[in-house]
Amino acid sequence: MGKTQYYIPVGPIHPALKEPIRVEVEVEGEKIVKVDVKRGFAHRGIEYMGMKRNAIQSLYLAERICGICSISHPYAFVLGSEKALGIEAPPRAQYIRPIIAELERIHSHILWLGVIAHEMGFDSLLFWTWKGREKVLDLLELLTGNRINYSVFMIGGVRRDIKESQIKAIKDTIDFYRTFTEEMKNVFLSDPIYKARSRGVAQLSKEMALKLNVCGPVARAAGLRMDIRQDNPYDAYADIGVKAIVPQDIVGEAKGDAYDITLVRLYEIEQSLDIIEFCVENMPEGKIMAIPNYVVLLSRIKKKAGESIGMHEAPRGEVVHYLKYDGTRDGPAVWKVVAPSYNNINTWGSLLLGAEVADIPIVVAYIDPCLCCNDRIAVVKNRDGRVIDYSLIHKKAIEKTMRVKRELGVRE
């Protein structure tokens, strides 16, 4: 007589999920024997909207593809646009950009450390790490005016300079995180309970990582020396000489499990501090915008045709923006975004198969998924396979919303 199998659906709405996705598993006892991952529950049509607006408006749409990585998509957007349009950011702007990007990497990695601790049941560790994360958010607010969605990057430079009076705050924050990161390394990497809960869990081999085309910390935890800042350096990264952080350089081997990816992110925080310090100490004087007048910028965009790819190493992995300008309008004619979670979610099937039910939250959190980065447009087809008219879908959605409002007695 065979063992009884049970079907367990997780999502798209579930207390353990911050964004909608569906993971369906079948289990025998506590062992997962079948996995099916379904995505595509959140559609915002950002790329489509961006191709109907001017380049500056599209840039701020790019910033809202992801809330946590809200500098990563604008970074790739401006790099791609500058290459396509033949615009070069001033040297000072090329040093300010990595400072903001690396501050974002620090807060994103600390956020992940808190989340993975929470998924393992260490809520006190979650609160401790997130309290420590506040200081970098305060600094970002000081430099840009916002804790999230900084609105500081622009095609041809940056919108805000770093003043001499702000340098001390940056250096104080660096000093704080050098101490705090050592404390986090001691807690996460030396604690026997965390080590027992993370070693061998969500273990991704180097061969499987290559086969699934993963990127970012997920690839580096598996031992792959992949990092856009190293392989295709841009702005000040070309002067710094960034080297990919891999476990074999630190502990002698890469197992690609939850412990190794924790190690990678902790050491990347230290690397980010070094990058910020280098940029602050070597930042050249001068202007921060190649074309400070936005009317002139849009006019130049309208007259210039070109296409290019902009790439940035986001905290989750490589962000790629393809942009094409046709020389007839002041915005992109074609805009396509590829986010790191699009690749990394593919690991869930192999990592969950054979794992235990209790490991599901760890495997899901392992890649630090961002689902809103992936679901940007919906293509709806009828039974004949024909694409349904989008205007009709929009009209029906409005009619349904109005009907529900009337039924609930909501006043306009």
Coordinates of C-alpha atoms in Angstrom, one line a residue:
M1 CA 0.0 0.0 0.0
G2 CA 1.5 3.4 -1.0
K3 CA 1.9 6.4 1.2
T4 CA -0.9 8.9 1.3
Q5 CA -0.1 12.2 -0.4
Y6 CA -1.5 15.5 0.7
Y7 CA -1.9 18.7 -1.4
I8 CA -0.8 22.0 0.3
P9 CA -1.5 25.3 -1.5
V10 CA 0.5 28.3 -0.4
G11 CA -0.8 31.7 -1.7
P12 CA -1.5 33.8 -3.6
I13 CA -2.8 35.2 -0.4
H14 CA -1.0 33.9 2.7
P15 CA 0.3 35.3 6.0
A16 CA 3.9 34.2 5.1
L17 CA 3.8 36.0 1.7
K18 CA 4.4 39.7 1.3
E19 CA 3.3 39.7 -2.3
P20 CA 1.0 37.4 -4.3
I21 CA 2.4 34.1 -5.7
R22 CA 1.2 30.5 -5.5
V23 CA 3.3 27.6 -4.5
E24 CA 1.5 24.2 -4.7
V25 CA 3.2 21.2 -3.1
E26 CA 2.2 17.6 -2.5
V27 CA 3.7 15.9 0.5
E28 CA 4.2 12.4 1.9
G29 CA 4.4 12.9 5.6
E30 CA 6.7 15.9 5.9
K31 CA 8.6 15.3 2.7
I32 CA 7.7 17.4 -0.5
V33 CA 7.3 15.1 -3.5
K34 CA 5.8 17.4 -6.0
V35 CA 6.1 21.2 -6.6
D36 CA 4.3 23.7 -8.9
V37 CA 5.0 27.4 -8.8
K38 CA 2.5 29.8 -10.4
R39 CA 3.2 33.5 -10.8
G40 CA 1.4 36.3 -12.6
F41 CA -1.1 37.6 -10.0
A42 CA -0.1 41.2 -10.0
H43 CA -0.2 43.3 -13.2
R44 CA 0.5 47.0 -13.4
G45 CA 1.5 47.6 -17.1
I46 CA 4.4 49.8 -16.2
E47 CA 6.4 49.2 -19.4
Y48 CA 3.3 49.9 -21.5
M49 CA 2.6 53.1 -19.5
G50 CA 6.3 54.1 -19.9
M51 CA 6.1 53.9 -23.7
K52 CA 3.2 56.4 -23.6
R53 CA 5.1 59.1 -21.5
N54 CA 8.2 61.1 -21.9
A55 CA 11.5 59.8 -20.6
I56 CA 11.5 61.7 -17.3
Q57 CA 8.0 60.5 -16.5
S58 CA 9.0 56.9 -17.4
L59 CA 12.1 57.2 -15.1
Y60 CA 9.8 57.7 -12.1
L61 CA 7.7 54.8 -13.2
A62 CA 10.9 52.7 -13.2
E63 CA 11.5 53.8 -9.6
R64 CA 8.2 52.2 -8.7
I65 CA 8.7 48.8 -10.2
C66 CA 10.2 47.8 -6.8
G67 CA 9.9 49.6 -3.5
I68 CA 12.9 48.1 -1.7
C69 CA 15.2 48.4 -4.8
S70 CA 13.9 51.8 -5.7
I71 CA 17.2 53.0 -7.0
S72 CA 18.1 49.8 -9.0
H73 CA 15.6 50.2 -11.8
P74 CA 16.2 53.9 -12.3
Y75 CA 19.9 53.2 -12.3
A76 CA 19.5 50.7 -15.2
F77 CA 17.1 53.0 -16.9
V78 CA 19.4 56.1 -16.9
L79 CA 22.4 54.0 -17.9
G80 CA 20.5 52.5 -20.9
S81 CA 19.1 55.9 -21.9
E82 CA 22.4 57.6 -21.7
K83 CA 24.1 55.0 -23.9
A84 CA 21.2 55.1 -26.4
L85 CA 21.1 58.9 -26.5
G86 CA 24.8 59.6 -26.4
I87 CA 24.7 61.5 -23.1
E88 CA 27.5 61.1 -20.4
A89 CA 26.9 61.9 -16.8
P90 CA 29.5 64.2 -15.2
P91 CA 32.3 62.5 -13.1
R92 CA 30.9 63.8 -9.8
A93 CA 27.5 62.3 -10.6
Q94 CA 29.1 59.0 -11.5
Y95 CA 30.5 58.9 -7.9
I96 CA 27.3 60.0 -6.2
R97 CA 25.2 57.3 -7.9
P98 CA 27.2 54.3 -6.4
I99 CA 26.9 55.9 -2.9
I100 CA 23.1 55.9 -3.1
A101 CA 23.1 52.4 -4.7
E102 CA 25.3 50.9 -2.0
L103 CA 23.4 52.5 0.8
E104 CA 20.3 50.8 -0.7
R105 CA 22.2 47.5 -0.9
I106 CA 22.9 47.8 2.9
H107 CA 19.4 48.4 3.9
S108 CA 18.1 45.7 1.5
H109 CA 20.5 43.1 2.8
I110 CA 19.7 43.9 6.5
L111 CA 16.0 43.7 5.6
W112 CA 16.6 40.2 4.2
L113 CA 18.5 39.1 7.2
G114 CA 15.6 40.1 9.4
V115 CA 13.1 38.3 7.1
I116 CA 15.1 35.0 6.9
A117 CA 15.4 35.1 10.7
H118 CA 11.6 35.6 11.0
E119 CA 10.9 32.7 8.6
M120 CA 13.0 30.5 11.0
G121 CA 11.1 31.7 14.0
F122 CA 13.7 34.2 15.4
D123 CA 11.5 37.2 15.7
S124 CA 13.8 38.9 18.2
L125 CA 16.5 38.8 15.6
L126 CA 14.1 40.3 13.1
F127 CA 13.4 43.3 15.3
W128 CA 17.1 43.8 16.2
T129 CA 18.2 43.9 12.5
W130 CA 15.4 46.1 11.4
K131 CA 16.2 48.5 14.2
G132 CA 19.8 48.6 13.0
R133 CA 18.5 49.2 9.4
E134 CA 16.8 52.5 10.4
K135 CA 20.1 54.4 10.5
V136 CA 20.8 53.8 6.8
L137 CA 17.3 54.9 5.9
D138 CA 17.8 58.0 7.9
L139 CA 20.9 58.8 5.9
L140 CA 19.2 58.2 2.6
E141 CA 16.5 60.6 3.7
L142 CA 19.2 63.2 4.6
L143 CA 20.8 62.8 1.2
T144 CA 17.8 62.5 -1.1
G145 CA 14.8 63.7 0.9
N146 CA 13.1 60.3 1.0
R147 CA 13.6 57.0 2.8
I148 CA 12.2 55.0 -0.2
N149 CA 11.7 56.2 -3.8
Y150 CA 14.6 58.7 -3.7
S151 CA 13.9 60.4 -7.0
V152 CA 17.6 61.4 -7.2
F153 CA 18.8 59.9 -10.5
M154 CA 18.3 61.6 -13.8
I155 CA 19.3 60.9 -17.4
G156 CA 22.7 62.6 -17.6
G157 CA 23.4 62.8 -13.8
V158 CA 21.8 63.2 -10.5
R159 CA 19.3 65.7 -9.1
R160 CA 20.9 66.3 -5.7
D161 CA 24.5 66.9 -4.8
I162 CA 26.2 65.6 -1.7
K163 CA 27.2 68.6 0.4
E164 CA 30.3 68.9 2.5
S165 CA 28.0 69.2 5.6
Q166 CA 26.6 65.7 4.8
I167 CA 30.0 63.9 4.5
K168 CA 30.2 63.6 8.3
A169 CA 26.8 61.9 8.5
I170 CA 28.0 59.4 5.8
K171 CA 31.2 58.7 7.7
D172 CA 29.4 58.3 11.0
T173 CA 27.0 55.8 9.3
I174 CA 29.9 53.8 7.9
D175 CA 31.5 53.6 11.4
F176 CA 28.2 52.5 12.9
Y177 CA 27.7 49.7 10.3
R178 CA 31.2 48.4 10.6
T179 CA 30.5 47.6 14.2
F180 CA 26.9 46.5 13.6
T181 CA 27.9 44.2 10.8
E182 CA 30.5 42.5 13.0
E183 CA 27.7 41.9 15.6
M184 CA 25.4 40.5 12.9
K185 CA 28.2 38.2 11.6
N186 CA 28.6 36.9 15.2
V187 CA 24.9 36.3 15.6
F188 CA 24.1 34.8 12.2
L189 CA 27.3 32.9 11.4
S190 CA 28.3 31.7 14.8
D191 CA 25.0 30.9 16.5
P192 CA 24.6 27.1 16.6
I193 CA 20.8 27.2 16.2
Y194 CA 20.9 29.4 13.1
K195 CA 23.7 27.3 11.6
A196 CA 21.7 24.1 12.2
R197 CA 18.6 25.6 10.7
S198 CA 20.4 27.0 7.6
R199 CA 23.1 24.5 6.8
G200 CA 21.9 22.1 4.1
V201 CA 18.6 23.9 3.7
A202 CA 17.8 25.4 0.2
Q203 CA 21.0 24.0 -1.1
L204 CA 21.7 25.0 -4.7
S205 CA 24.7 23.4 -6.5
K206 CA 26.9 25.3 -8.8
E207 CA 25.8 23.2 -11.7
M208 CA 22.1 23.8 -11.0
A209 CA 22.7 27.5 -10.5
L210 CA 24.2 27.6 -14.0
K211 CA 21.4 25.6 -15.5
L212 CA 18.7 27.8 -14.0
N213 CA 20.6 31.0 -14.9
V214 CA 20.3 32.5 -11.5
C215 CA 22.0 35.8 -10.6
G216 CA 23.0 38.0 -7.7
P217 CA 23.6 36.6 -4.2
V218 CA 21.9 33.4 -5.2
A219 CA 24.5 32.7 -7.9
R220 CA 27.4 33.9 -5.6
A221 CA 26.3 31.7 -2.7
A222 CA 26.6 28.7 -5.2
G223 CA 30.2 29.7 -5.9
L224 CA 29.7 31.6 -9.2
R225 CA 31.8 34.8 -9.5
M226 CA 29.1 36.8 -11.1
D227 CA 28.5 40.5 -10.4
I228 CA 27.7 43.2 -13.0
R229 CA 29.9 45.7 -11.0
Q230 CA 32.8 43.3 -11.6
D231 CA 32.0 41.9 -15.1
N232 CA 30.6 45.1 -16.8
P233 CA 31.6 48.0 -14.5
Y234 CA 29.9 51.4 -14.9
D235 CA 30.3 54.8 -13.3
A236 CA 32.7 54.8 -10.3
Y237 CA 32.6 51.0 -10.1
A238 CA 35.1 51.0 -13.0
D239 CA 37.6 52.9 -10.7
I240 CA 37.0 50.8 -7.6
G241 CA 37.5 47.3 -9.0
V242 CA 34.7 45.4 -7.3
K243 CA 35.2 41.6 -6.8
A244 CA 32.3 39.2 -6.4
I245 CA 31.8 37.9 -2.9
V246 CA 31.8 34.0 -2.9
P247 CA 31.8 31.6 0.1
Q248 CA 34.9 29.7 -1.1
D249 CA 37.0 32.8 -0.5
I250 CA 35.7 33.1 3.0
V251 CA 35.1 29.5 4.4
G252 CA 36.9 27.4 1.8
E253 CA 33.9 26.0 -0.1
A254 CA 30.5 27.0 -1.5
K255 CA 27.5 24.8 -0.6
G256 CA 24.9 27.2 -1.9
D257 CA 22.6 26.8 1.1
A258 CA 20.8 29.3 3.3
Y259 CA 23.9 29.6 5.5
D260 CA 26.1 30.5 2.5
I261 CA 23.7 33.1 1.2
T262 CA 23.6 34.7 4.6
L263 CA 27.4 34.8 4.6
V264 CA 27.4 36.4 1.1
R265 CA 25.0 39.1 2.1
L266 CA 26.8 39.9 5.3
Y267 CA 30.2 40.3 3.6
E268 CA 28.5 42.3 0.8
I269 CA 27.4 44.8 3.4
E270 CA 31.1 45.3 4.4
Q271 CA 32.0 45.6 0.7
S272 CA 29.3 48.3 0.3
L273 CA 30.8 50.3 3.2
D274 CA 34.2 50.1 1.4
I275 CA 32.7 51.3 -1.9
I276 CA 30.9 54.2 -0.2
E277 CA 34.1 55.2 1.6
F278 CA 36.1 55.1 -1.6
C279 CA 33.5 57.3 -3.4
V280 CA 33.3 59.8 -0.6
E281 CA 37.1 60.2 -0.4
N282 CA 37.7 60.3 -4.2
M283 CA 34.6 62.2 -5.4
P284 CA 35.6 64.8 -7.9
E285 CA 34.4 68.4 -7.9
G286 CA 32.2 69.8 -10.6
K287 CA 28.6 69.8 -11.9
I288 CA 26.1 66.9 -11.3
M289 CA 24.0 67.2 -14.5
A290 CA 25.1 67.1 -18.1
I291 CA 21.9 68.8 -19.2
P292 CA 20.3 70.6 -16.2
N293 CA 17.4 72.0 -18.1
Y294 CA 14.7 69.3 -18.5
V295 CA 13.0 71.0 -21.4
V296 CA 16.4 70.9 -23.3
L297 CA 16.9 67.3 -22.3
L298 CA 13.5 66.2 -23.6
S299 CA 14.0 68.2 -26.8
R300 CA 17.3 66.4 -27.3
I301 CA 15.7 63.0 -26.7
K302 CA 13.0 63.8 -29.3
K303 CA 15.6 64.3 -31.9
K304 CA 17.9 61.4 -31.1
A305 CA 17.3 57.7 -32.2
G306 CA 19.2 54.9 -30.6
E307 CA 18.9 51.7 -28.5
S308 CA 20.8 50.2 -25.7
I309 CA 20.8 48.0 -22.6
G310 CA 21.4 49.4 -19.1
M311 CA 22.5 47.0 -16.4
H312 CA 22.9 47.4 -12.6
E313 CA 23.8 44.9 -9.9
A314 CA 20.8 45.3 -7.6
P315 CA 20.8 43.8 -4.1
R316 CA 18.9 40.8 -5.5
G317 CA 20.9 40.5 -8.7
E318 CA 21.3 42.0 -12.1
V319 CA 18.6 44.4 -13.3
V320 CA 18.4 44.8 -17.1
H321 CA 16.6 47.5 -19.0
Y322 CA 16.3 47.5 -22.8
L323 CA 15.4 50.9 -24.2
K324 CA 14.9 52.1 -27.8
Y325 CA 14.3 55.7 -28.8
D326 CA 13.1 56.3 -32.3
G327 CA 13.8 60.0 -32.7
T328 CA 10.1 61.0 -33.1
R329 CA 9.0 61.5 -29.5
D330 CA 10.6 62.4 -26.2
G331 CA 10.1 59.0 -24.5
P332 CA 11.1 55.4 -25.1
A333 CA 9.5 53.7 -28.1
V334 CA 10.3 50.3 -26.6
W335 CA 11.1 49.6 -23.0
K336 CA 11.6 46.1 -21.6
V337 CA 12.7 45.2 -18.0
V338 CA 14.2 42.0 -16.7
A339 CA 14.4 41.7 -12.9
P340 CA 16.6 39.2 -11.0
S341 CA 13.7 37.5 -9.3
Y342 CA 12.5 36.5 -12.7
N343 CA 15.5 34.1 -12.9
N344 CA 15.9 33.3 -9.2
I345 CA 12.3 32.1 -8.7
N346 CA 13.1 29.2 -11.0
T347 CA 15.1 27.7 -8.1
W348 CA 12.1 27.0 -6.0
G349 CA 11.1 23.8 -7.8
S350 CA 14.4 22.1 -7.4
L351 CA 15.0 23.4 -3.9
L352 CA 11.6 22.4 -2.5
L353 CA 11.6 18.9 -4.1
G354 CA 12.6 16.5 -1.3
A355 CA 12.6 19.2 1.4
E356 CA 10.4 19.3 4.4
V357 CA 7.2 21.4 4.8
A358 CA 8.9 23.5 7.5
D359 CA 11.6 24.5 4.9
I360 CA 9.1 26.1 2.5
P361 CA 9.3 29.6 4.1
I362 CA 13.1 29.4 4.1
V363 CA 13.3 28.4 0.4
V364 CA 10.9 31.1 -0.6
A365 CA 12.8 33.8 1.4
Y366 CA 16.2 32.4 0.2
I367 CA 16.2 34.3 -3.1
D368 CA 14.7 37.5 -1.5
P369 CA 11.8 37.5 -4.1
C370 CA 10.3 40.6 -5.5
L371 CA 7.1 39.7 -7.3
C372 CA 6.1 43.2 -8.4
C373 CA 9.4 43.3 -10.3
N374 CA 8.2 40.4 -12.4
D375 CA 4.5 41.0 -13.0
R376 CA 4.3 44.1 -15.1
I377 CA 1.9 43.3 -17.9
A378 CA -1.0 41.0 -18.6
V379 CA -1.9 39.4 -22.0
V380 CA -5.4 38.0 -21.8
K381 CA -6.6 35.6 -24.6
N382 CA -10.0 34.2 -25.3
R383 CA -10.8 30.6 -26.1
D384 CA -9.7 31.0 -29.7
G385 CA -6.3 32.1 -28.6
R386 CA -6.8 35.7 -29.7
V387 CA -5.7 38.6 -27.5
I388 CA -8.6 40.4 -26.0
D389 CA -8.8 44.2 -26.6
Y390 CA -7.2 46.0 -23.7
S391 CA -9.6 48.9 -23.8
L392 CA -12.4 46.5 -23.4
I393 CA -10.8 44.9 -20.3
H394 CA -10.2 48.4 -18.9
K395 CA -13.8 49.4 -19.5
K396 CA -15.2 46.3 -17.8
A397 CA -12.9 46.8 -14.9
I398 CA -14.2 50.3 -14.4
E399 CA -17.8 49.2 -14.7
K400 CA -17.2 46.5 -12.1
T401 CA -15.5 48.9 -9.7
M402 CA -18.4 51.4 -10.1
R403 CA -21.0 48.6 -9.5
V404 CA -19.2 47.5 -6.3
K405 CA -19.1 51.1 -5.1
R406 CA -22.8 51.5 -5.6
E407 CA -23.5 48.2 -3.8
L408 CA -21.4 49.3 -0.9
G409 CA -22.9 52.7 -0.8
V410 CA -19.6 54.5 -1.5
R411 CA -20.0 58.1 -2.4
E412 CA -17.9 59.7 -5.2

